[in-house]
Coordinates of C-alpha atoms and ligand atoms in Angstrom, one line a residue:
M1 CA 21.2 38.8 -11.5
K2 CA 23.7 35.9 -10.9
F3 CA 22.3 32.5 -9.9
C4 CA 24.3 29.8 -8.3
K5 CA 22.5 27.1 -10.3
N6 CA 20.3 27.0 -13.4
I7 CA 17.7 24.2 -13.3
L8 CA 15.6 23.2 -16.3
I9 CA 12.3 21.7 -15.3
T10 CA 10.4 20.2 -18.2
G11 CA 6.6 19.7 -18.1
G12 CA 6.4 22.4 -15.4
A13 CA 3.0 23.6 -16.6
G14 CA 1.4 20.2 -16.0
F15 CA 0.1 18.7 -12.8
I16 CA 3.1 17.5 -10.9
G17 CA 5.5 19.8 -12.7
S18 CA 3.7 22.9 -11.5
H19 CA 4.1 21.8 -7.9
V20 CA 7.8 21.1 -8.4
V21 CA 8.3 24.5 -10.1
R22 CA 6.5 26.2 -7.3
L23 CA 8.5 24.5 -4.6
F24 CA 11.9 25.2 -6.3
V25 CA 11.1 28.8 -7.2
N26 CA 9.9 29.6 -3.6
K27 CA 12.5 27.5 -1.7
Y28 CA 15.6 28.4 -3.7
P29 CA 15.7 32.1 -4.7
E30 CA 19.4 31.5 -5.5
Y31 CA 18.5 29.1 -8.4
R32 CA 17.2 30.2 -11.7
I33 CA 14.3 27.9 -12.6
V34 CA 13.6 27.5 -16.3
N35 CA 10.2 25.9 -16.9
L36 CA 10.1 24.3 -20.4
D37 CA 6.8 23.1 -21.6
A38 CA 5.0 22.6 -25.0
L39 CA 1.6 23.6 -23.5
T40 CA -0.2 20.5 -24.8
Y41 CA -3.8 20.0 -23.7
A42 CA -2.4 19.1 -20.3
G43 CA -0.1 22.1 -19.8
N44 CA -1.7 25.2 -18.3
L45 CA 0.2 28.4 -17.2
A46 CA -2.7 29.2 -14.9
N47 CA -1.3 26.5 -12.7
L48 CA 1.6 28.9 -11.9
K49 CA -0.1 32.3 -11.6
D50 CA 1.3 32.8 -8.1
I51 CA 5.0 32.6 -9.1
E52 CA 4.9 33.7 -12.7
N53 CA 6.6 37.1 -11.9
A54 CA 9.2 35.7 -9.5
P55 CA 12.7 37.0 -10.4
N56 CA 14.2 33.5 -10.5
Y57 CA 11.6 32.1 -12.9
V58 CA 11.6 31.8 -16.7
F59 CA 9.1 30.1 -18.9
V60 CA 10.1 28.7 -22.3
K61 CA 7.4 27.3 -24.7
A62 CA 9.1 24.4 -26.5
D63 CA 8.7 20.8 -27.5
I64 CA 11.3 18.4 -26.0
C65 CA 11.4 16.5 -29.3
D66 CA 12.9 19.6 -30.9
F67 CA 16.6 18.7 -30.5
D68 CA 18.0 22.0 -31.8
K69 CA 15.8 23.9 -29.5
M70 CA 16.9 21.8 -26.5
C71 CA 20.5 22.4 -27.3
A72 CA 19.8 26.2 -27.6
V73 CA 18.0 26.3 -24.3
M74 CA 20.8 24.4 -22.5
K75 CA 23.3 26.9 -23.9
E76 CA 21.3 30.1 -23.4
Y77 CA 20.6 29.4 -19.7
D78 CA 23.8 27.4 -19.1
I79 CA 21.8 24.6 -17.5
D80 CA 23.4 22.6 -14.6
G81 CA 20.5 20.4 -13.7
V82 CA 17.5 18.9 -15.4
I83 CA 14.3 17.6 -13.7
H84 CA 12.4 16.0 -16.5
L85 CA 8.7 15.6 -16.1
A86 CA 7.4 16.5 -19.6
A87 CA 5.4 13.5 -20.9
E88 CA 2.1 12.3 -22.3
S89 CA 0.7 10.8 -19.1
H90 CA -2.8 9.4 -19.5
V91 CA -3.2 5.6 -20.1
D92 CA -6.5 5.9 -21.9
R93 CA -5.1 8.3 -24.4
S94 CA -2.1 6.0 -24.9
I95 CA -4.5 3.2 -25.9
K96 CA -6.0 5.4 -28.5
D97 CA -2.8 7.0 -29.8
P98 CA 0.4 5.1 -28.9
F99 CA 2.5 7.0 -31.5
T100 CA 2.2 10.3 -29.6
F101 CA 3.4 8.5 -26.4
A102 CA 6.5 7.0 -28.2
R103 CA 7.3 10.3 -29.7
T104 CA 7.2 12.5 -26.6
N105 CA 8.1 10.0 -23.9
V106 CA 10.9 8.1 -25.8
M107 CA 12.2 10.4 -28.5
G108 CA 11.6 13.5 -26.4
T109 CA 13.6 12.1 -23.5
L110 CA 16.4 11.0 -25.8
S111 CA 16.5 14.5 -27.4
L112 CA 16.9 16.1 -23.9
L113 CA 19.5 13.6 -22.8
Q114 CA 21.6 14.2 -25.9
A115 CA 21.3 18.0 -25.6
A116 CA 22.4 17.8 -22.0
R117 CA 25.3 15.5 -22.9
Q118 CA 26.5 17.9 -25.6
H119 CA 26.1 20.9 -23.4
W120 CA 28.0 19.4 -20.5
G121 CA 30.7 18.0 -22.8
G122 CA 31.7 15.2 -20.4
Q123 CA 32.3 17.7 -17.5
W124 CA 29.9 16.1 -15.1
S125 CA 30.9 17.9 -11.8
G126 CA 27.8 19.6 -10.3
K127 CA 25.5 18.3 -13.0
R128 CA 22.4 16.2 -12.7
F129 CA 19.8 14.7 -15.1
Y130 CA 16.8 13.6 -13.0
H131 CA 14.1 11.7 -14.8
I132 CA 10.6 11.3 -13.3
S133 CA 9.0 8.0 -14.0
T134 CA 6.1 5.9 -12.8
D135 CA 5.5 2.7 -10.9
E136 CA 3.5 1.5 -13.9
V137 CA 6.7 0.3 -15.6
Y138 CA 6.8 -2.6 -13.1
G139 CA 3.6 -4.1 -14.5
A140 CA 0.8 -5.4 -12.2
L141 CA 0.6 -7.2 -8.9
E142 CA -1.9 -9.8 -7.8
L143 CA -4.5 -9.4 -5.1
D144 CA -3.9 -12.0 -2.4
A145 CA -7.7 -12.4 -1.7
P146 CA -10.1 -9.9 -3.2
E147 CA -12.0 -9.3 0.1
E148 CA -8.8 -8.6 2.2
P149 CA -8.2 -5.1 3.6
A150 CA -5.2 -3.1 2.4
P151 CA -2.4 -3.9 1.8
Y152 CA -4.2 -6.2 -0.7
G153 CA -1.2 -8.5 -1.2
S154 CA 2.2 -9.4 0.2
C155 CA 4.2 -8.3 -2.9
F156 CA 5.3 -4.7 -3.6
F157 CA 7.3 -3.1 -6.4
T158 CA 10.8 -2.5 -5.2
E159 CA 13.7 -0.9 -7.1
S160 CA 14.8 -4.3 -8.4
T161 CA 11.4 -5.5 -9.6
P162 CA 11.8 -6.4 -13.3
Y163 CA 10.1 -4.1 -15.8
T164 CA 6.9 -5.5 -17.3
P165 CA 4.9 -2.6 -18.7
H166 CA 1.5 -3.4 -20.2
S167 CA 0.0 -0.2 -21.6
P168 CA 1.5 1.9 -24.4
Y169 CA 2.0 4.6 -21.7
S170 CA 4.0 2.4 -19.4
A171 CA 5.9 0.9 -22.3
S172 CA 7.0 4.4 -23.4
K173 CA 8.0 5.4 -19.8
A174 CA 9.9 2.1 -19.4
S175 CA 11.8 2.8 -22.6
S176 CA 12.7 6.3 -21.5
D177 CA 13.9 5.0 -18.1
H178 CA 16.2 2.6 -20.0
F179 CA 17.6 5.4 -22.1
V180 CA 18.4 7.5 -19.0
R181 CA 20.2 4.6 -17.4
A182 CA 22.0 3.9 -20.7
Y183 CA 23.4 7.5 -20.7
H184 CA 24.7 6.9 -17.2
D185 CA 26.3 3.5 -18.0
T186 CA 27.6 4.5 -21.4
Y187 CA 28.7 8.1 -21.1
G188 CA 28.9 8.5 -17.3
M189 CA 26.1 11.1 -17.2
P190 CA 25.0 11.7 -13.5
T191 CA 21.4 10.5 -13.8
L192 CA 18.7 9.8 -11.3
V193 CA 15.4 7.9 -11.9
T194 CA 12.4 7.8 -9.6
N195 CA 9.3 5.7 -10.0
C196 CA 6.3 7.1 -8.2
S197 CA 2.8 5.8 -7.5
N198 CA -0.5 7.6 -8.5
N199 CA -0.5 11.3 -7.5
Y200 CA -3.6 13.3 -6.5
G201 CA -4.1 17.0 -5.5
P202 CA -4.7 20.4 -7.0
Y203 CA -4.1 21.2 -10.7
Q204 CA -4.6 17.6 -12.0
F205 CA -6.2 17.5 -15.5
P206 CA -9.7 16.2 -15.0
E207 CA -9.3 13.2 -17.2
K208 CA -7.7 11.3 -14.3
L209 CA -9.9 9.5 -11.8
I210 CA -9.9 11.9 -8.8
P211 CA -10.5 15.3 -10.5
L212 CA -12.8 13.8 -13.1
F213 CA -15.0 12.2 -10.5
I214 CA -15.1 15.3 -8.2
N215 CA -16.2 17.4 -11.1
N216 CA -18.8 14.9 -12.2
I217 CA -20.2 14.5 -8.7
R218 CA -20.6 18.3 -8.5
H219 CA -22.5 18.4 -11.8
G220 CA -24.6 15.3 -11.2
K221 CA -22.9 13.4 -14.1
P222 CA -22.3 9.6 -14.2
L223 CA -19.1 8.3 -12.6
P224 CA -17.6 5.7 -15.1
V225 CA -16.0 3.0 -13.0
Y226 CA -14.0 0.6 -15.1
G227 CA -14.8 -3.1 -14.7
K228 CA -15.9 -3.9 -11.1
G229 CA -13.9 -1.1 -9.6
E230 CA -11.6 -3.6 -7.9
N231 CA -8.3 -2.4 -9.3
V232 CA -5.9 -1.1 -6.6
R233 CA -3.7 1.9 -6.8
D234 CA -1.3 3.5 -4.2
W235 CA -2.0 7.2 -3.8
L236 CA 0.4 10.0 -2.9
Y237 CA -0.4 13.7 -2.3
V238 CA 1.3 15.6 -5.1
V239 CA 3.1 18.1 -2.8
D240 CA 4.7 15.1 -1.0
H241 CA 6.0 13.9 -4.4
A242 CA 7.4 17.4 -5.1
R243 CA 9.1 17.2 -1.6
A244 CA 10.6 13.8 -2.5
I245 CA 11.9 15.2 -5.9
D246 CA 13.6 18.0 -4.0
V247 CA 15.3 15.6 -1.6
I248 CA 16.4 13.2 -4.3
F249 CA 17.6 15.9 -6.7
H250 CA 19.9 17.3 -4.0
N251 CA 20.9 14.2 -2.0
G252 CA 20.2 11.1 -4.2
Q253 CA 23.0 8.8 -5.1
V254 CA 24.0 9.4 -8.8
G255 CA 23.1 6.5 -11.1
D256 CA 20.5 5.2 -8.6
T257 CA 16.8 4.6 -8.7
Y258 CA 14.3 5.4 -5.9
N259 CA 10.7 4.3 -5.6
I260 CA 8.3 6.9 -4.2
G261 CA 4.9 5.9 -2.8
G262 CA 2.4 6.6 0.0
F263 CA 2.0 3.1 1.5
N264 CA -1.6 4.0 0.8
E265 CA -3.5 1.4 -1.3
W266 CA -7.1 1.8 -2.2
K267 CA -9.5 0.0 -4.4
N268 CA -11.0 2.3 -7.0
I269 CA -14.6 1.7 -5.9
D270 CA -13.6 2.7 -2.3
I271 CA -12.0 5.9 -3.5
V272 CA -15.1 6.7 -5.4
K273 CA -17.2 6.2 -2.3
V274 CA -14.9 8.5 -0.3
L275 CA -15.1 11.2 -3.1
I276 CA -18.9 11.0 -3.1
K277 CA -19.1 11.3 0.7
T278 CA -16.6 14.2 0.8
V279 CA -18.1 16.2 -2.1
D280 CA -21.7 15.7 -0.7
K281 CA -20.6 16.7 2.8
L282 CA -18.8 19.9 1.5
L283 CA -21.7 20.9 -0.7
G284 CA -24.2 20.3 2.1
N285 CA -26.0 17.4 0.3
P286 CA -27.6 14.7 2.4
V287 CA -25.6 11.4 2.9
G288 CA -26.0 9.1 -0.1
H289 CA -27.2 12.0 -2.4
S290 CA -24.8 11.1 -5.2
D291 CA -24.4 7.3 -4.8
H292 CA -26.7 6.7 -7.8
L293 CA -24.0 8.3 -10.1
I294 CA -21.7 5.2 -9.8
T295 CA -21.9 3.6 -13.3
Y296 CA -19.9 0.5 -14.1
V297 CA -18.6 0.6 -17.6
T298 CA -16.5 -1.6 -19.9
D299 CA -13.1 -2.3 -18.4
R300 CA -9.9 -0.5 -19.7
A301 CA -8.0 -2.8 -22.1
G302 CA -5.1 -4.4 -20.3
H303 CA -6.1 -2.8 -17.1
D304 CA -3.4 -3.4 -14.4
L305 CA -5.0 -5.0 -11.4
R306 CA -2.8 -3.7 -8.6
Y307 CA 0.1 -1.3 -8.1
A308 CA 1.8 -1.1 -4.7
I309 CA 5.1 0.5 -4.1
D310 CA 7.7 -0.1 -1.5
S311 CA 9.4 3.3 -0.9
S312 CA 11.3 2.2 2.2
K313 CA 14.7 2.7 0.5
L314 CA 13.9 6.4 0.1
H315 CA 12.9 6.6 3.7
R316 CA 15.9 4.7 5.0
E317 CA 18.6 6.5 2.9
L318 CA 17.2 10.0 2.5
G319 CA 14.7 10.3 5.4
W320 CA 11.7 11.2 3.2
A321 CA 8.2 10.1 4.3
P322 CA 4.7 11.3 3.2
S323 CA 3.6 14.3 5.3
L324 CA -0.2 13.9 4.9
Q325 CA -2.7 11.2 5.8
F326 CA -4.9 10.3 2.9
E327 CA -8.1 11.5 4.6
E328 CA -6.5 15.0 5.1
G329 CA -5.1 15.0 1.5
I330 CA -8.4 14.0 -0.1
E331 CA -10.4 16.6 1.8
L332 CA -7.9 19.4 0.8
T333 CA -8.1 18.2 -2.8
V334 CA -11.9 18.1 -2.9
R335 CA -12.1 21.5 -1.3
W336 CA -9.6 22.9 -3.9
Y337 CA -11.6 21.7 -6.9
L338 CA -14.8 22.9 -5.4
D339 CA -13.2 26.3 -4.8
N340 CA -11.6 26.5 -8.2
Q341 CA -14.5 25.7 -10.5
D342 CA -13.3 28.4 -12.9
W343 CA -10.0 26.6 -13.4
L344 CA -11.9 23.4 -14.2
D345 CA -14.4 25.2 -16.5
N346 CA -11.6 26.8 -18.5
I347 CA -10.0 23.5 -19.3
T348 CA -13.1 21.3 -19.6
S349 CA -14.6 23.3 -22.4
G350 CA -13.8 23.0 -26.2
E351 CA -11.6 20.2 -27.4
Y352 CA -11.5 18.3 -24.1
E353 CA -15.3 18.3 -23.9
K354 CA -15.4 16.7 -27.3
Y355 CA -12.8 14.1 -26.4
Y356 CA -14.7 13.2 -23.2
E357 CA -18.0 12.9 -24.9
E358 CA -16.5 10.5 -27.5
M359 CA -14.7 8.5 -24.8
Y360 CA -17.8 7.8 -22.8
S361 CA -20.6 8.0 -25.3
K362 CA -20.5 4.1 -25.7
S363 CA -20.7 3.5 -21.9
Ligands
NAD1 P1 0.6 16.0 -17.1 O1 0.0 15.3 -18.2 O2 -0.3 16.7 -16.1 O3 1.7 17.1 -17.5 C1 2.6 16.9 -18.6 C2 3.2 18.2 -19.0 O4 4.2 17.9 -20.0 C3 2.2 19.2 -19.6 O5 2.4 20.4 -19.0 C4 2.5 19.1 -21.1 O6 2.2 20.4 -21.7 C5 4.0 18.8 -21.1 N1 4.4 18.2 -22.3 C6 3.8 17.1 -22.9 N2 4.4 16.8 -24.1 C7 5.5 17.7 -24.2 C8 6.5 17.9 -25.1 N3 6.6 17.2 -26.2 N4 7.4 18.9 -24.9 C9 7.3 19.7 -23.8 N5 6.3 19.5 -22.9 C10 5.4 18.6 -23.1 O7 1.4 14.9 -16.3 P2 1.8 14.7 -14.8 O8 0.7 13.9 -14.2 O9 2.1 16.0 -14.1 O10 3.1 13.8 -14.9 C11 4.4 14.4 -14.9 C12 5.4 13.3 -15.0 O11 5.3 12.5 -13.8 C13 5.2 12.4 -16.2 O12 6.5 12.1 -16.7 C14 4.5 11.2 -15.7 O13 4.9 10.0 -16.4 C15 5.1 11.1 -14.2 N6 4.3 10.5 -13.2 C16 3.0 10.9 -13.1 C17 2.2 10.3 -12.1 C18 0.7 10.7 -11.8 O14 0.1 10.1 -11.0 N7 0.3 11.7 -12.5 C19 2.7 9.3 -11.2 C20 4.1 8.9 -11.4 C21 4.8 9.5 -12.4
TYD2 P1 -6.0 7.1 -13.7 O1 -6.3 8.3 -12.8 O2 -6.3 7.2 -15.2 O3 -4.5 6.7 -13.4 P2 -3.7 5.3 -13.8 O4 -4.4 4.7 -15.0 O5 -2.4 5.9 -14.2 O6 -3.6 4.5 -12.6 O7 -6.9 5.9 -13.2 C1 -6.8 5.4 -11.8 C2 -7.6 4.2 -11.7 O8 -9.0 4.5 -11.9 C3 -7.3 3.1 -12.8 O9 -7.4 1.8 -12.2 C4 -8.4 3.3 -13.8 C5 -9.6 3.8 -13.0 N1 -10.5 4.7 -13.7 C6 -11.9 4.5 -13.8 O10 -12.4 3.5 -13.2 N2 -12.7 5.4 -14.4 C7 -12.2 6.5 -15.0 O11 -13.0 7.2 -15.6 C8 -10.8 6.7 -15.0 C9 -10.2 8.0 -15.6 C10 -10.0 5.8 -14.3

């Protein structure tokens, strides 16, 4: 079968990547979608059961740090476009093991850039290297006054906010963003970079706040809130992120950066209360049933106080806006995890259970 484009999506077996792969496979039968993933603890092919037999879908198990393999994949599938999501993505893990983050996020991105550059041989027409990054590279914002309602401050991250990463995770993502821009500026590679706020939705590995807490509420386990729970994050439903990636991949200005966010700031403790209320309601528990699970624990080292992203450029230039209100998105998300307990059980056994026990045994 002849395809009009061959798109390499890295990290497609992870949380956001699986939504991007699904969207592209279903929406563009004329493209061949090559999902390349190392299947680390965070990668799970069960996330893509519904499209695994699609005629325009191929899975390749490989490590992006393996430069020879990246060159071979570029050649074998004659790749025209790269959407690069593969990464180590959890801040707490980066605090424990920064080397793995530098290896995958920095060296892996460089290996992919160089393989694409060699394959394209300076013929950039119709080519795209799109790197998915995070708002965490911009550092942390202040709260104007702790008791004010959202938005909690008058400052937001824009595309020109200077990079000030604080965690090993955000430092590694910042470094990879710089390499992508350097390939544009030095070699003329048609690159795009986007920096998105916190995502939530189905298929997120349950070490991140929302799926971890939904699972713990269901099982009556403590909810480890870092510090006082006053840190603020901007939350976006993952399918809306995938929609933004589609729009930017096709219509974004080459060499440019776009911020993606939900204009949806929440303090952690308020999110936790919404999760408790929603899980209790859906399980038929009385109001307040799980409130006692909230457990304040030692704060995360270097914990960024507030992230808030201004995505008005993306709205103005490319017409993208989030499609879901947070209340709808969170209810869909809670329902999905409650309905997919098997998916959670399969990944929360074994190695992950040991990691989790060790992580929280001191709290
Ligand atoms: P995830 O941890 O759920 O998935 C990462 C995927 O990358 C996994 O499938 C894993 O197997 C794969 N991977 C890891 N190392 C690899 C390697 N060396 N070679 C090949 N594959 C490898 O992450 P996510 O939350 O889906 O994030 C995806 C991307 O989006 C990341 O680049 C992350 O920095 C970025 N991002 C995430 C968020 C968020 O809220 N989750 C927000 C903004 C940006
Ligand atoms: P997380 O989902 O890890 O995303 P990120 O660190 O990339 O923002 O955490 C979201 C927020 O929730 C962050 O402020 C840390 C906090 N948090 C807790 O309070 N307890 C937890 O167990 C976890 C995982 C996160």
